[in-house]
Structures are given as structure tokens and as C-alpha cells.
Tab-separated table of C-alpha atoms in Angstrom:
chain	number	residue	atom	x	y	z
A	1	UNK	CA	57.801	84.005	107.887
A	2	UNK	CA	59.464	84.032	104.653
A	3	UNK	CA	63.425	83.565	104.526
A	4	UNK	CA	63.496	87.532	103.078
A	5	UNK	CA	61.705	88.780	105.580
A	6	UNK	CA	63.697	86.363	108.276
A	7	UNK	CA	66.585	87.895	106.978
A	8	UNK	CA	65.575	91.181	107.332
A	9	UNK	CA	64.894	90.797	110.835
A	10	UNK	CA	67.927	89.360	111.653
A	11	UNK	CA	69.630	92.078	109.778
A	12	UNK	CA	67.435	95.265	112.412
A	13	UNK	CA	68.867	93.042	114.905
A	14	UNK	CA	72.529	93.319	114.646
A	15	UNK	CA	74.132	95.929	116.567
A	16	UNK	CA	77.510	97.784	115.193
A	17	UNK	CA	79.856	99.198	117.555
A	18	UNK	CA	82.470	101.617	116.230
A	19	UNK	CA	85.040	102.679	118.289
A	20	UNK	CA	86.878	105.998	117.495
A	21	UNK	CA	84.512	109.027	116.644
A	22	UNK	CA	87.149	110.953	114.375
A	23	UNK	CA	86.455	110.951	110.219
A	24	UNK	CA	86.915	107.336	109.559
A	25	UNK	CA	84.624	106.304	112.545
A	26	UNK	CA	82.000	109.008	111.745
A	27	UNK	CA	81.777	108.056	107.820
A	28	UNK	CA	81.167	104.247	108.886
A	29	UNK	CA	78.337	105.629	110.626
A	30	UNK	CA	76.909	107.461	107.849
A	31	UNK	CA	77.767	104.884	105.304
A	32	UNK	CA	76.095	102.337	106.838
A	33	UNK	CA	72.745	104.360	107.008
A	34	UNK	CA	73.285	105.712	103.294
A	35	UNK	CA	73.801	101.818	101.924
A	36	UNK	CA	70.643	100.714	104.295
A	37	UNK	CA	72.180	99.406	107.284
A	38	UNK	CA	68.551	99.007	109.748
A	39	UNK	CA	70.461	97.375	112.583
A	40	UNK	CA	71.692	99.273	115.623
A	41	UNK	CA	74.264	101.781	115.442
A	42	UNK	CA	77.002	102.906	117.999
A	43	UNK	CA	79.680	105.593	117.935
A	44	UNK	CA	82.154	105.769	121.100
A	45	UNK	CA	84.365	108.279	121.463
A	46	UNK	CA	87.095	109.170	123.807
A	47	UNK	CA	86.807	112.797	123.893
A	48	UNK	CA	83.650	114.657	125.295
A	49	UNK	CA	83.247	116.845	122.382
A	50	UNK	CA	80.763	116.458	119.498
A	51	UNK	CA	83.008	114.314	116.454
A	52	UNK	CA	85.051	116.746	114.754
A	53	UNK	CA	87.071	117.011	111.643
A	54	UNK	CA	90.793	117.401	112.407
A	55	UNK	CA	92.589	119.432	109.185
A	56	UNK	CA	91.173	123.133	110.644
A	57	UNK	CA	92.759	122.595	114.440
A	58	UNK	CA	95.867	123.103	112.857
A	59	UNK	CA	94.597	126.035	110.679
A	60	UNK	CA	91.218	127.789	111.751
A	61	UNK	CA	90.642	126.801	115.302
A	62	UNK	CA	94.595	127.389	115.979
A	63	UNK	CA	94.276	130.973	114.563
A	64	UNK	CA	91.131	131.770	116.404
A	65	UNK	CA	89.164	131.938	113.229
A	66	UNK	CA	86.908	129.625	114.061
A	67	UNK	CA	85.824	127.906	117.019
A	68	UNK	CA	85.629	123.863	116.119
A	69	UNK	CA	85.505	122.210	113.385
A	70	UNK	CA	82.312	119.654	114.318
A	71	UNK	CA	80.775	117.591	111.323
A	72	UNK	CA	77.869	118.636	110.131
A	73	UNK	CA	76.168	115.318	110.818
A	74	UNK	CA	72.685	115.091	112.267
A	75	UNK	CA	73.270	111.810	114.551
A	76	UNK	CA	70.084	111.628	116.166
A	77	UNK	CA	68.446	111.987	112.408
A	78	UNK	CA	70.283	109.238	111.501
A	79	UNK	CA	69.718	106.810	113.939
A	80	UNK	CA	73.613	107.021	115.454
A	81	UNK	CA	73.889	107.025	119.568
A	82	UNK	CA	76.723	108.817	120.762
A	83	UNK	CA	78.735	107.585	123.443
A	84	UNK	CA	80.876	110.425	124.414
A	85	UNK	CA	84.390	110.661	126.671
A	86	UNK	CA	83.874	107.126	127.159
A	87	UNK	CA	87.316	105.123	126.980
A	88	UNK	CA	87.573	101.675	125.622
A	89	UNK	CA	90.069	99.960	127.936
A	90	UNK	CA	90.152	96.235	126.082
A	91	UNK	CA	88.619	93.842	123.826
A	92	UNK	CA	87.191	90.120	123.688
A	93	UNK	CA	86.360	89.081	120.748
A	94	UNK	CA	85.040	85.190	122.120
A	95	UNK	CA	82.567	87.259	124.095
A	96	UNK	CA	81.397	90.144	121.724
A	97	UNK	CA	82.600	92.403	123.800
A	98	UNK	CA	84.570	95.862	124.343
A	99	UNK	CA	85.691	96.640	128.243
A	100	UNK	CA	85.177	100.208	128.721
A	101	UNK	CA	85.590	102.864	131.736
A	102	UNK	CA	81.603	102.582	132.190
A	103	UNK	CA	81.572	99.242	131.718
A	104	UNK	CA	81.064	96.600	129.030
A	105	UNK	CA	79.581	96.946	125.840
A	106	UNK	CA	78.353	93.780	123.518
A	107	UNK	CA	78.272	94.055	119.871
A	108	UNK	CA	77.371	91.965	117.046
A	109	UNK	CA	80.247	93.996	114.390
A	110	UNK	CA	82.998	96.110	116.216
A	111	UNK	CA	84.662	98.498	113.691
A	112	UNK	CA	87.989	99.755	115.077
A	113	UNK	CA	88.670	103.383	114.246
A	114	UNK	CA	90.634	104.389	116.925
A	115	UNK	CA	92.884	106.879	114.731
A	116	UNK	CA	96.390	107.592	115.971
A	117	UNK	CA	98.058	109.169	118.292
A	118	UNK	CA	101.093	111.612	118.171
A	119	UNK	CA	104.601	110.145	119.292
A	120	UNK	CA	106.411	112.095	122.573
A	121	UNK	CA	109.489	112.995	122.955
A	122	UNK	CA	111.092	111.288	125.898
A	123	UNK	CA	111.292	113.297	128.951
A	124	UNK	CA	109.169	115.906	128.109
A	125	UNK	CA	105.505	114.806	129.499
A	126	UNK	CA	104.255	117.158	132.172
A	127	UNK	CA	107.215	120.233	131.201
A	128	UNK	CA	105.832	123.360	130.993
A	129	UNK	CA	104.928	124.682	127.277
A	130	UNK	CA	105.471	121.616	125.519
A	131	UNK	CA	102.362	120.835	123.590
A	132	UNK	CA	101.440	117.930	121.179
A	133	UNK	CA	98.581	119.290	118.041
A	134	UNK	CA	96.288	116.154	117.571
A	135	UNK	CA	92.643	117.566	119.422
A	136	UNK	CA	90.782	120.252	119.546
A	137	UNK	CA	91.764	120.510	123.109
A	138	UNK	CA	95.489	120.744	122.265
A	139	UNK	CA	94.348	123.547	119.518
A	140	UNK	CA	92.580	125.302	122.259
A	141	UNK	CA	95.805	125.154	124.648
A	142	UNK	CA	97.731	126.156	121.651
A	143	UNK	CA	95.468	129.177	120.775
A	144	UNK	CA	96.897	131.911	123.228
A	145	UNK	CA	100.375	131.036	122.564
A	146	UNK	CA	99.762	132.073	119.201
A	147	UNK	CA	97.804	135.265	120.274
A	148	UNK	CA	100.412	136.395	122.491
A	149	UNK	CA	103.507	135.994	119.709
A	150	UNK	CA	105.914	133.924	122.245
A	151	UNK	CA	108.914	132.293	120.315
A	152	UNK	CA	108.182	128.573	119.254
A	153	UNK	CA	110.279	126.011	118.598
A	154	UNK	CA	108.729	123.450	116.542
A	155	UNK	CA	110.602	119.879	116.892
A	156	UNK	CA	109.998	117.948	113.526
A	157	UNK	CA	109.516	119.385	109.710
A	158	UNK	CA	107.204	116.814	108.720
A	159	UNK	CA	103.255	117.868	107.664
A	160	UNK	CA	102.510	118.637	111.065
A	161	UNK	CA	105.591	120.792	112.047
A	162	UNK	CA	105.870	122.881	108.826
A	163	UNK	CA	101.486	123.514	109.033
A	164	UNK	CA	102.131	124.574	112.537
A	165	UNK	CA	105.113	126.702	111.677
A	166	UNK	CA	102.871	128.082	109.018
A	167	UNK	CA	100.178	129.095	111.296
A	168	UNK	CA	102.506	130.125	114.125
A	169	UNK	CA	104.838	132.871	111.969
A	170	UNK	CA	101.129	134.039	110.129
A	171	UNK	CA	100.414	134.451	114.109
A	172	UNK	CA	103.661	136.854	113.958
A	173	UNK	CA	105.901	134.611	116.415
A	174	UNK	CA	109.409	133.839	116.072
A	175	UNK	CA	109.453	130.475	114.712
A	176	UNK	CA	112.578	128.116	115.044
A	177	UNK	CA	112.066	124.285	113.491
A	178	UNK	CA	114.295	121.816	114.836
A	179	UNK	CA	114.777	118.272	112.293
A	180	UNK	CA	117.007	115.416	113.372
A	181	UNK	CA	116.820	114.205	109.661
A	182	UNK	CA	119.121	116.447	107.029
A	183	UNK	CA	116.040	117.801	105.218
A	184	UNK	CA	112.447	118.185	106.171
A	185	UNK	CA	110.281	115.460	105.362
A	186	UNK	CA	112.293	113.008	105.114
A	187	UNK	CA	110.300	110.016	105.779
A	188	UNK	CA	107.760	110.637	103.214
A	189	UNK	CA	109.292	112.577	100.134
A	190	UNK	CA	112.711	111.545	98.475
A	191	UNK	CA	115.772	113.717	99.036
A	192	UNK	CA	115.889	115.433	95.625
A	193	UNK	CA	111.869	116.239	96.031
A	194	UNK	CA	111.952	117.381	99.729
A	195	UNK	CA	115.117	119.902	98.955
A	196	UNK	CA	113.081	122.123	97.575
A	197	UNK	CA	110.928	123.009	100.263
A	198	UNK	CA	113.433	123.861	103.052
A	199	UNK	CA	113.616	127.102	101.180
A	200	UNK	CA	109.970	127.913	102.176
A	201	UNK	CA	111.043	128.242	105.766
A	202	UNK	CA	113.209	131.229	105.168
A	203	UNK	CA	111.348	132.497	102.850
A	204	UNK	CA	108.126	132.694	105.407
A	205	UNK	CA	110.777	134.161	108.244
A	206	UNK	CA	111.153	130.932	110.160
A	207	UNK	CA	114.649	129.135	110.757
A	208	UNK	CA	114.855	125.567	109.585
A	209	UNK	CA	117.483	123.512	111.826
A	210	UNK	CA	118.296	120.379	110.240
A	211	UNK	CA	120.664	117.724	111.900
A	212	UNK	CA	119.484	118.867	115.210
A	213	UNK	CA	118.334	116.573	118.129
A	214	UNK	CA	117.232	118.033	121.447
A	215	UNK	CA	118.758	116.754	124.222
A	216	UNK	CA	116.254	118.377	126.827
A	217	UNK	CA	113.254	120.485	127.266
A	218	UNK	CA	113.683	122.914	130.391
A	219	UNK	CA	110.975	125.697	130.857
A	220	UNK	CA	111.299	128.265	128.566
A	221	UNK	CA	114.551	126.763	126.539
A	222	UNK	CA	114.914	123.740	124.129
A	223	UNK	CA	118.957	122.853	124.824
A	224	UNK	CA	120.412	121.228	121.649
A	225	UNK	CA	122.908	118.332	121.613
A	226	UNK	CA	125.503	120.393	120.148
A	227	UNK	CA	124.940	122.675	123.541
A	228	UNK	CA	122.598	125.312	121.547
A	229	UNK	CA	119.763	126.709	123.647
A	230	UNK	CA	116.863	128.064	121.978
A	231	UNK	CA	114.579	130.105	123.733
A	232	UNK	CA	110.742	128.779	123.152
A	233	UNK	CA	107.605	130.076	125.165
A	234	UNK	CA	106.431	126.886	123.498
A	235	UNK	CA	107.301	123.979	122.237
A	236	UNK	CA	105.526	121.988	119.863
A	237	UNK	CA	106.319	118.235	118.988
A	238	UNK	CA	105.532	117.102	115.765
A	239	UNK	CA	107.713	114.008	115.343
A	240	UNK	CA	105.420	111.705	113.773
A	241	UNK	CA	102.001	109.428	114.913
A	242	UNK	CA	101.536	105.735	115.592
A	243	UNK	CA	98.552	103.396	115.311
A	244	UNK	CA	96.472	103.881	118.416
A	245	UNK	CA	95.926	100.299	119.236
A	246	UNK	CA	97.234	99.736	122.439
A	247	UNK	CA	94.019	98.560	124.220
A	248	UNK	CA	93.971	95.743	121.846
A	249	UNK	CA	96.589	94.259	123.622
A	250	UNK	CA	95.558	90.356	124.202
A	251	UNK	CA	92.528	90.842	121.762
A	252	UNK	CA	94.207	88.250	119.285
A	253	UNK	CA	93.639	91.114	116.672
A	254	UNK	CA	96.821	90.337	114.223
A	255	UNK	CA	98.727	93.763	114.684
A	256	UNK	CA	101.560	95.054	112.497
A	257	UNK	CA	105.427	96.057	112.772
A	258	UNK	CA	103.872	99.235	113.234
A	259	UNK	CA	101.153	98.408	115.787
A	260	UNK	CA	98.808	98.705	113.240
A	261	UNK	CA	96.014	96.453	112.803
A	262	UNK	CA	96.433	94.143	109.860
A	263	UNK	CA	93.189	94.730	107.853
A	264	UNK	CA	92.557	92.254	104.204
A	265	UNK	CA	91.347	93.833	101.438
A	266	UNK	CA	87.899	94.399	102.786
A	267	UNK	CA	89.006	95.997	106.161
A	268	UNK	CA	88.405	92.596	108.187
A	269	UNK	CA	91.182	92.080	111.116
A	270	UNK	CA	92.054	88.714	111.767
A	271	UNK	CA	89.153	88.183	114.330
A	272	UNK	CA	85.630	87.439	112.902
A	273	UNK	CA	82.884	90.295	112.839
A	274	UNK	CA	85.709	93.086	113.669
A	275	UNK	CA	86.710	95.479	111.064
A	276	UNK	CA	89.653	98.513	111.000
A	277	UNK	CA	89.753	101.415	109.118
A	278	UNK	CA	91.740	104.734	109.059
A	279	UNK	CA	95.110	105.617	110.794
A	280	UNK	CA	95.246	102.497	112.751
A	281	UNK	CA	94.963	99.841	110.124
A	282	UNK	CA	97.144	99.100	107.087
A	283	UNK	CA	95.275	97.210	103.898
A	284	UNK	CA	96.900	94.995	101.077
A	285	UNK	CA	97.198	96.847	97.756
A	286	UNK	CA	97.059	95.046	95.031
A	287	UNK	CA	97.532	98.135	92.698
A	288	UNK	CA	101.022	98.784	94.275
A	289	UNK	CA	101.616	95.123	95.489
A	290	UNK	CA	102.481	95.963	99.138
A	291	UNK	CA	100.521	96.542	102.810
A	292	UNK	CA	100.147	100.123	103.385
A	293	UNK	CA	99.570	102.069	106.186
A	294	UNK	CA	98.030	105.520	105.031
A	295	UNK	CA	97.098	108.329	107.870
A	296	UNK	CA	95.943	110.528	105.906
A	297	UNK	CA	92.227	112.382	105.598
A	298	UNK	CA	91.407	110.927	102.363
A	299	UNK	CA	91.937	107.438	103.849
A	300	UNK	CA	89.384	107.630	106.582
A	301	UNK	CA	87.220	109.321	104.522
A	302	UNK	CA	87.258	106.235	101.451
A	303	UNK	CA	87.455	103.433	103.805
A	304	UNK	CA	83.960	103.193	105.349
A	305	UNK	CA	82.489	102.858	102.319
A	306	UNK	CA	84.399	99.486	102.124
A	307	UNK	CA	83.642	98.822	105.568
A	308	UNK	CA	79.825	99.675	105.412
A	309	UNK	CA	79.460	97.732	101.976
A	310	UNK	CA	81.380	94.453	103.714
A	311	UNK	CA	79.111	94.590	106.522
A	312	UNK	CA	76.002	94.502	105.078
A	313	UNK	CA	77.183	91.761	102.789
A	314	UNK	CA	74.836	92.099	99.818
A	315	UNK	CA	78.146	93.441	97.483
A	316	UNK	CA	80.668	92.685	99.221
A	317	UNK	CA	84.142	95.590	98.156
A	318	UNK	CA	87.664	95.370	97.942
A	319	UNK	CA	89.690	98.512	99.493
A	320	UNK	CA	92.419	99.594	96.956
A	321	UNK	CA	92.401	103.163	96.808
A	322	UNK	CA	94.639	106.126	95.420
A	323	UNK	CA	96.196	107.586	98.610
A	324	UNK	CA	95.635	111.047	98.640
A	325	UNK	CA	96.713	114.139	100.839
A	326	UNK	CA	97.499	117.632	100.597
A	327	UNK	CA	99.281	119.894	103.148
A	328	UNK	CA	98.558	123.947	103.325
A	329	UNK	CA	101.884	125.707	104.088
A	330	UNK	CA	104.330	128.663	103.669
A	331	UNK	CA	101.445	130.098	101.533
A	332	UNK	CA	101.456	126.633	99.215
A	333	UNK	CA	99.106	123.987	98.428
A	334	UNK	CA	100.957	120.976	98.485
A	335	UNK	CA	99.030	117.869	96.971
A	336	UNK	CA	100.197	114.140	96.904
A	337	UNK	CA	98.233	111.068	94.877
A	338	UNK	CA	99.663	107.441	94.780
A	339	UNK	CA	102.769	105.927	96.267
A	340	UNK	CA	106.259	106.311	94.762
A	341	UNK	CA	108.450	103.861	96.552
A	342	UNK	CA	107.754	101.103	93.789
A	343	UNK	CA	108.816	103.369	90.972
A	344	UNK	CA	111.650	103.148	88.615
A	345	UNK	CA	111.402	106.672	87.006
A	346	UNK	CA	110.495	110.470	87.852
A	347	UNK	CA	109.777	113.240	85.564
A	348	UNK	CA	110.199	116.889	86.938
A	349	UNK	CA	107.339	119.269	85.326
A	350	UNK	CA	108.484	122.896	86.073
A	351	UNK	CA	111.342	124.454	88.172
A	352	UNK	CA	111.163	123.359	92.275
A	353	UNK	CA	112.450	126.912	92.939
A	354	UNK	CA	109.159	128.346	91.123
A	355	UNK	CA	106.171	128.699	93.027
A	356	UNK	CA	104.019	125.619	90.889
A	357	UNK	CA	105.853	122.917	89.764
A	358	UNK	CA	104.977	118.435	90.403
A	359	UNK	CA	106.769	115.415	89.835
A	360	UNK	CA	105.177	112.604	88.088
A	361	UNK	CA	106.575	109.061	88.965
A	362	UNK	CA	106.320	106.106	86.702
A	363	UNK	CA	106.814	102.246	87.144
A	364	UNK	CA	107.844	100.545	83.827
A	365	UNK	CA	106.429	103.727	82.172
A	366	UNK	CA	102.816	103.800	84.227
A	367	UNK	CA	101.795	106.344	86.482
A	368	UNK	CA	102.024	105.384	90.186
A	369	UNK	CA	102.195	108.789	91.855
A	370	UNK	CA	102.612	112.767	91.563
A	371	UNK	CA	103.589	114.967	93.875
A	372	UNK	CA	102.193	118.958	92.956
A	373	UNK	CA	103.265	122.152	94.430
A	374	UNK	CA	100.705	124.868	93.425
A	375	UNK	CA	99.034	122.361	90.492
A	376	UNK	CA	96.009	121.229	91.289
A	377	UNK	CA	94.806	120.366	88.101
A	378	UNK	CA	98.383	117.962	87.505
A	379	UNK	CA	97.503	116.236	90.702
A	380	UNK	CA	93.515	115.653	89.154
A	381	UNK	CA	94.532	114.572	86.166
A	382	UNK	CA	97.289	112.311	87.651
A	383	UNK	CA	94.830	111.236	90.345
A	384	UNK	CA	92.849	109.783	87.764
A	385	UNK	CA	95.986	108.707	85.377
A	386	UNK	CA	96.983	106.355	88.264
A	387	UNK	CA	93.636	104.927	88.849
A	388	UNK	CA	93.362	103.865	84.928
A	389	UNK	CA	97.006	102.745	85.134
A	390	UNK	CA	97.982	104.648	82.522
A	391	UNK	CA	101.372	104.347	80.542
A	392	UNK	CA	103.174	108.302	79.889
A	393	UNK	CA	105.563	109.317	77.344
A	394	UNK	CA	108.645	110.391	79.297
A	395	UNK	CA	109.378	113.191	77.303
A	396	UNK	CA	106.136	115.099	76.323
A	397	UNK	CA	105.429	114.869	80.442
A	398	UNK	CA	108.264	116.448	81.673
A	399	UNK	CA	106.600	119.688	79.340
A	400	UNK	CA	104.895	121.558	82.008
A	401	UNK	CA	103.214	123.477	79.488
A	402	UNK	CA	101.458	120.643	78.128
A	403	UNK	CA	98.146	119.058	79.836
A	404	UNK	CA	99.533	116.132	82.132
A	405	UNK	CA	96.705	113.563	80.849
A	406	UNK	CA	98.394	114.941	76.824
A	407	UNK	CA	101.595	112.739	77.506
A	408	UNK	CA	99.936	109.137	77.166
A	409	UNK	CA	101.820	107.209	75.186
């Protein structure tokens, strides 16, 4: 036998595991299969339901206008078993192995795409009415309390919160949103950037709460720490997500300060023949010279490519994407390319009290990221701006009139 067609042998030999069947671990399926992968392939997934995209449970599915949101991936045609509602309980790495609640599983590549999971609010597991929005389970729950127009208090104006308060007053329900922070979003946008938006809460007939913490959840009433009590048929908590790693625990899987799993540049953890991609890793970027820990859409969607490319080994990649999201709400499409936190400068293009307006940030004049309310084609040309590294002229970019990709210097 020829050392090709050894190779080739060995290659319809080796059996990938993937663990998490959300977007990240459904496109390293079908990446692997589009660049050629002939080994075996293996999806596992926690929940029973065929893999599903998550962006319409908080949209569609919530408000009953469609019924799941399933990818519209032929697994069988593609070679890809399913192993469905199966939970992976543990890992060991010196024995190829995952621990699961049927059993073990060997595997000659494990890709980790567990996602993550939504953070609790103490005390409140098991109250009555107090729902989390991360499956299509929770949509389901989440569906009649919609129909029937109860008063909901949503706890958190992040992405989450304010798509949820969205949906919920287009629903017709009384919508209150309760924010520890002094402004909604604060952990992702700047102060002067996120100000804007608060306004959209009134305007769509909801009542934004900021420097609020709940003290307790009783049935039927969210009690305030100032001693408010809000009534709420249902309460939603959308305070945020975290890595969901936990079963890696004594894997020797290098994990971050976020319980993230510390992925290099070509999505390989720190044990050999295991890979991470999606919400539960973060990835070096050399483009904005820090780790970063995206959970966004885009993300898991980019990513397997990587991860697929790195395991077949014939051109090996390097992950250093654009990060990319956009959030539907209060009747505006909010889009968001790059990272800002690096920057030195911002440019305002249009009035944040108008209904389209972006914010370009530079670092030592460059483009790193831009932030569009209603702009779509800003955030494509930006998108693309950032990518080339361009350097912008100041001045003829803060014209919103003018084409964002016109103010190169």
C-alpha cells in the first residue's frame, strides 16, 4: 500500500466527536464533510430535539409564528449520527474518552461546543413564573404567557432582556425592565453609546428601571430593594450567560477567568486532539491583540471552518475574525462589527435621537469597530473597513451623508 493511500485510510478511520448540537457544533459537522472529512462523524446533544438555530426562540417561536427553528441540515445525507438528549457528564482526555449518561464514548478528535448557559438569579430556581429564554423548551413555556398578555417583568436590559421586552409589549403585555446597572447595556456598549437607547423603552410602552436590584421573587410579585413591588405574571431573567463547561471539571482542559475554555489561534484547548469553538471558548486575536470571548451567532457560525480546516490538517487556519452581531428590537436593527475597547477615538455619524445613526471607532486613526442603528450598509462597509485595517479621515466620517468606505484617508 502506498503511503497516500495509507494515509487515506487512516484518515476514514478517525472518529470526531462533537459535543454540543447548537450552531457552532452543527457547522463543524457540515464543515468537515464540505472540506472532505471521510472519517466518522458524531454530534451529541443534550436536548431531545432535532439541532436548532437559537435567534427565532426569542422572536418567531416566542410569538407563535412559527413552530421551531430546526436547521435545514440533512444529517443522515451527510454522514452525521445524532446522539440526542444524551448528557456528557465528564471528560478524559489520557483515555479518548467522554463519560456520558448512557455511557462512554471514545473518540479520536473531541470538539467542545457546549454553548452557554444563562446565569440565575439566586433564590429564584423552582418559583413559580420565573423563566430563563435559552431553548426552545423555555420559548415554548414562554409562549402562553405572551398569548395571554400577563404583566412581565424582565430583570436585565442587555440583548436578551430588551429582544424579549420587544416581543413581549408586540404580544400587548405590560412590560416593566428592571437593570441593576444605570443604563441598559452596560457591559457591552460605552455609556455615551448605550444612552441613547433607554429611550426606545418608552417609546415602545415599556418602563425601563435602572439602578434597581431585586431583592426577591414571590409568586406573582418581583419586590425591589428599595421596597417596590412589581406585579409580574412572569418573570424573565436575562442577566447575562457563562461558558458551559462545567463537566470539564478535572479534564486538564486549561479554562479561563471566565470558565471558558482557552482555545489558540486554531481552536486547540490545551489537551491534544480536543478542539473548542463558540460560546464556551475564547481565541487569541492578533488583530485586536487580546483573548476574546465572543457569544455571539456569527462566532459559532465562522469558527468551524477553523476547526474543520485544523482537523483535517492539509491547510492548517488561524481564527481571527471580525466579531459580528446584530440585535432586533423596539422596531430597530441594531448591528455591531469589531471590538472597541482598544480604541482611542469615536466618530458619531448622525443624531442617536434619530431613528439611523452608527458610531465608527478608530485606534491611531484605523477602524476597529462600528456600532449601527438602522445602517446596514455603514456596518458592511465598516465590516469590511476593519478587516483591511483601514486608516479614516476623522472629519469626512463623522458626515453621515457621505459613503462610510469615502472617508479613507
Amino acid at each position: 500500500m502506498s503511503e497516500q493511500q495509507s494515509g487515506t485510510t487512516a484518515s476514514a478511520r478517525r472518529r470526531v466527536v462533537i459535543v454540543g448540537a447548537g450552531m457552532a457544533g452543527v457547522q463543524t459537522a457540515v464543515a468537515l464533510r464540505e472540506q472532505g472529512f471521510p472519517g466518522t462523524v458524531t454530534l451529541i446533544g443534550a436536548e431531545p430535539h432535532q439541532p436548532y438555530d437559537r435567534p427565532p426562540l426569542s422572536k418567531a417561536v416566542l410569538l407563535g409564528k412559527a413552530e421551531g427553528s430546526a436547521f435545514d441540515v440533512d444529517f443522515e445525507a451527510l454522514g452525521v449520527g445524532l446522539e440526542l438528549g444524551r448528557e456528557v457528564t465528564g471528560l478524559r482526555p489520557g483515555d479518548h474518552a467522554l463519560d456520558t449518561d448512557r455511557g462512554p464514548v471514545p473518540y479520536d478528535v473531541l470538539v467542545v461546543a457546549t454553548g452557554a448557559e444563562p446565569v440565575r438569579l439566586p433564590h429564584t430556581e423552582g418559583v413559580p413564573g420565573v423563566h430563563l429564554l435559552r431553548t426552545l423548551d423555555d420559548a415554548a413555556r414562554l409562549r402562553p404567557v405572551l398569548a395571554e398578555q400577563h404583566d412581565v417583568v424582565v430583570v436585565g436590559a442587555g440583548w436578551i432582556g430588551a429582544e424579549f421586552a420587544t416581543a413581549a409589549r408586540e404580544a400587548g403585555c405590560r412590560v416593566t425592565v428592571v437593570e441593576a446597572a444605570e443604563r441598559p447595556l452596560a457591559g457591552a456598549l460605552p455609556a455615551e453609546m448605550a444612552a441613547p437607547m433607554a429611550a426606545w423603552y418608552a417609546d415602545s410602552g415599556a418602563e425601563l428601571r435602572t439602578h434597581a436590584r431585586v431583592e426577591r421573587i414571590e409568586p406573582g410579585t418581583v419586590v425591589l430593594d428599595d421596597g417596590t413591588r412589581l406585579p409580574a405574571g412572569a418573570v424573565v431573567i436575562g442577566i447575562g450567560a457563562r461558558p458551559a463547561t462545567r463537566w470539564l471539571a478535572g479534564s486538564g482542559i486549561a479554562l479561563g477567568a471566565h470558565r471558558e475554555v482557552l482555545a489558540d489561534d486554531g481552536l486547540r484547548t490545551s489537551v491534544p486532539d480536543v478542539y473548542a469553538v463558540g460560546d464556551c471558548s475564547s481565541f487569541p486575536s492578533a488583530r485586536y491583540g487580546q483573548r476574546l470571548l465572543v457569544h455571539h451567532w456569527d462566532n459559532a457560525l465562522q469558527g468551524p471552518r477553523t476547526v474543520a480546516a485544523n482537523i483535517i490538517g492539509e491547510t492548517p487556519a488561524v481564527y481571527d475574525p471580525v466579531p459580528y452581531f446584530w440585535s432586533e428590537q423596539f422596531g430597530r436593527f441594531v448591528q455591531y462589527a469589531g471590538h472597541h475597547e482598544s480604541a482611542d477615538t469615536a466618530v458619531w455619524r448622525g443624531d442617536p435621537a434619530g431613528a439611523a445613526w452608527s458610531v465608527c471607532w478608530l485606534r491611531a486613526g484605523a477602524l476597529v469597530a462600528v456600532l449601527a442603528v438602522g445602517k446596514p450598509r455603514d456596518l458592511a462597509q465598516g465590516r469590511k473597513l476593519i478587516e483591511a485595517g483601514t486608516v479614516l479621515d476623522p472629519a469626512r466620517l463623522a458626515d453621515p451623508a457621505r459613503p462610510l468606505k469615502a472617508a479613507a484617508a
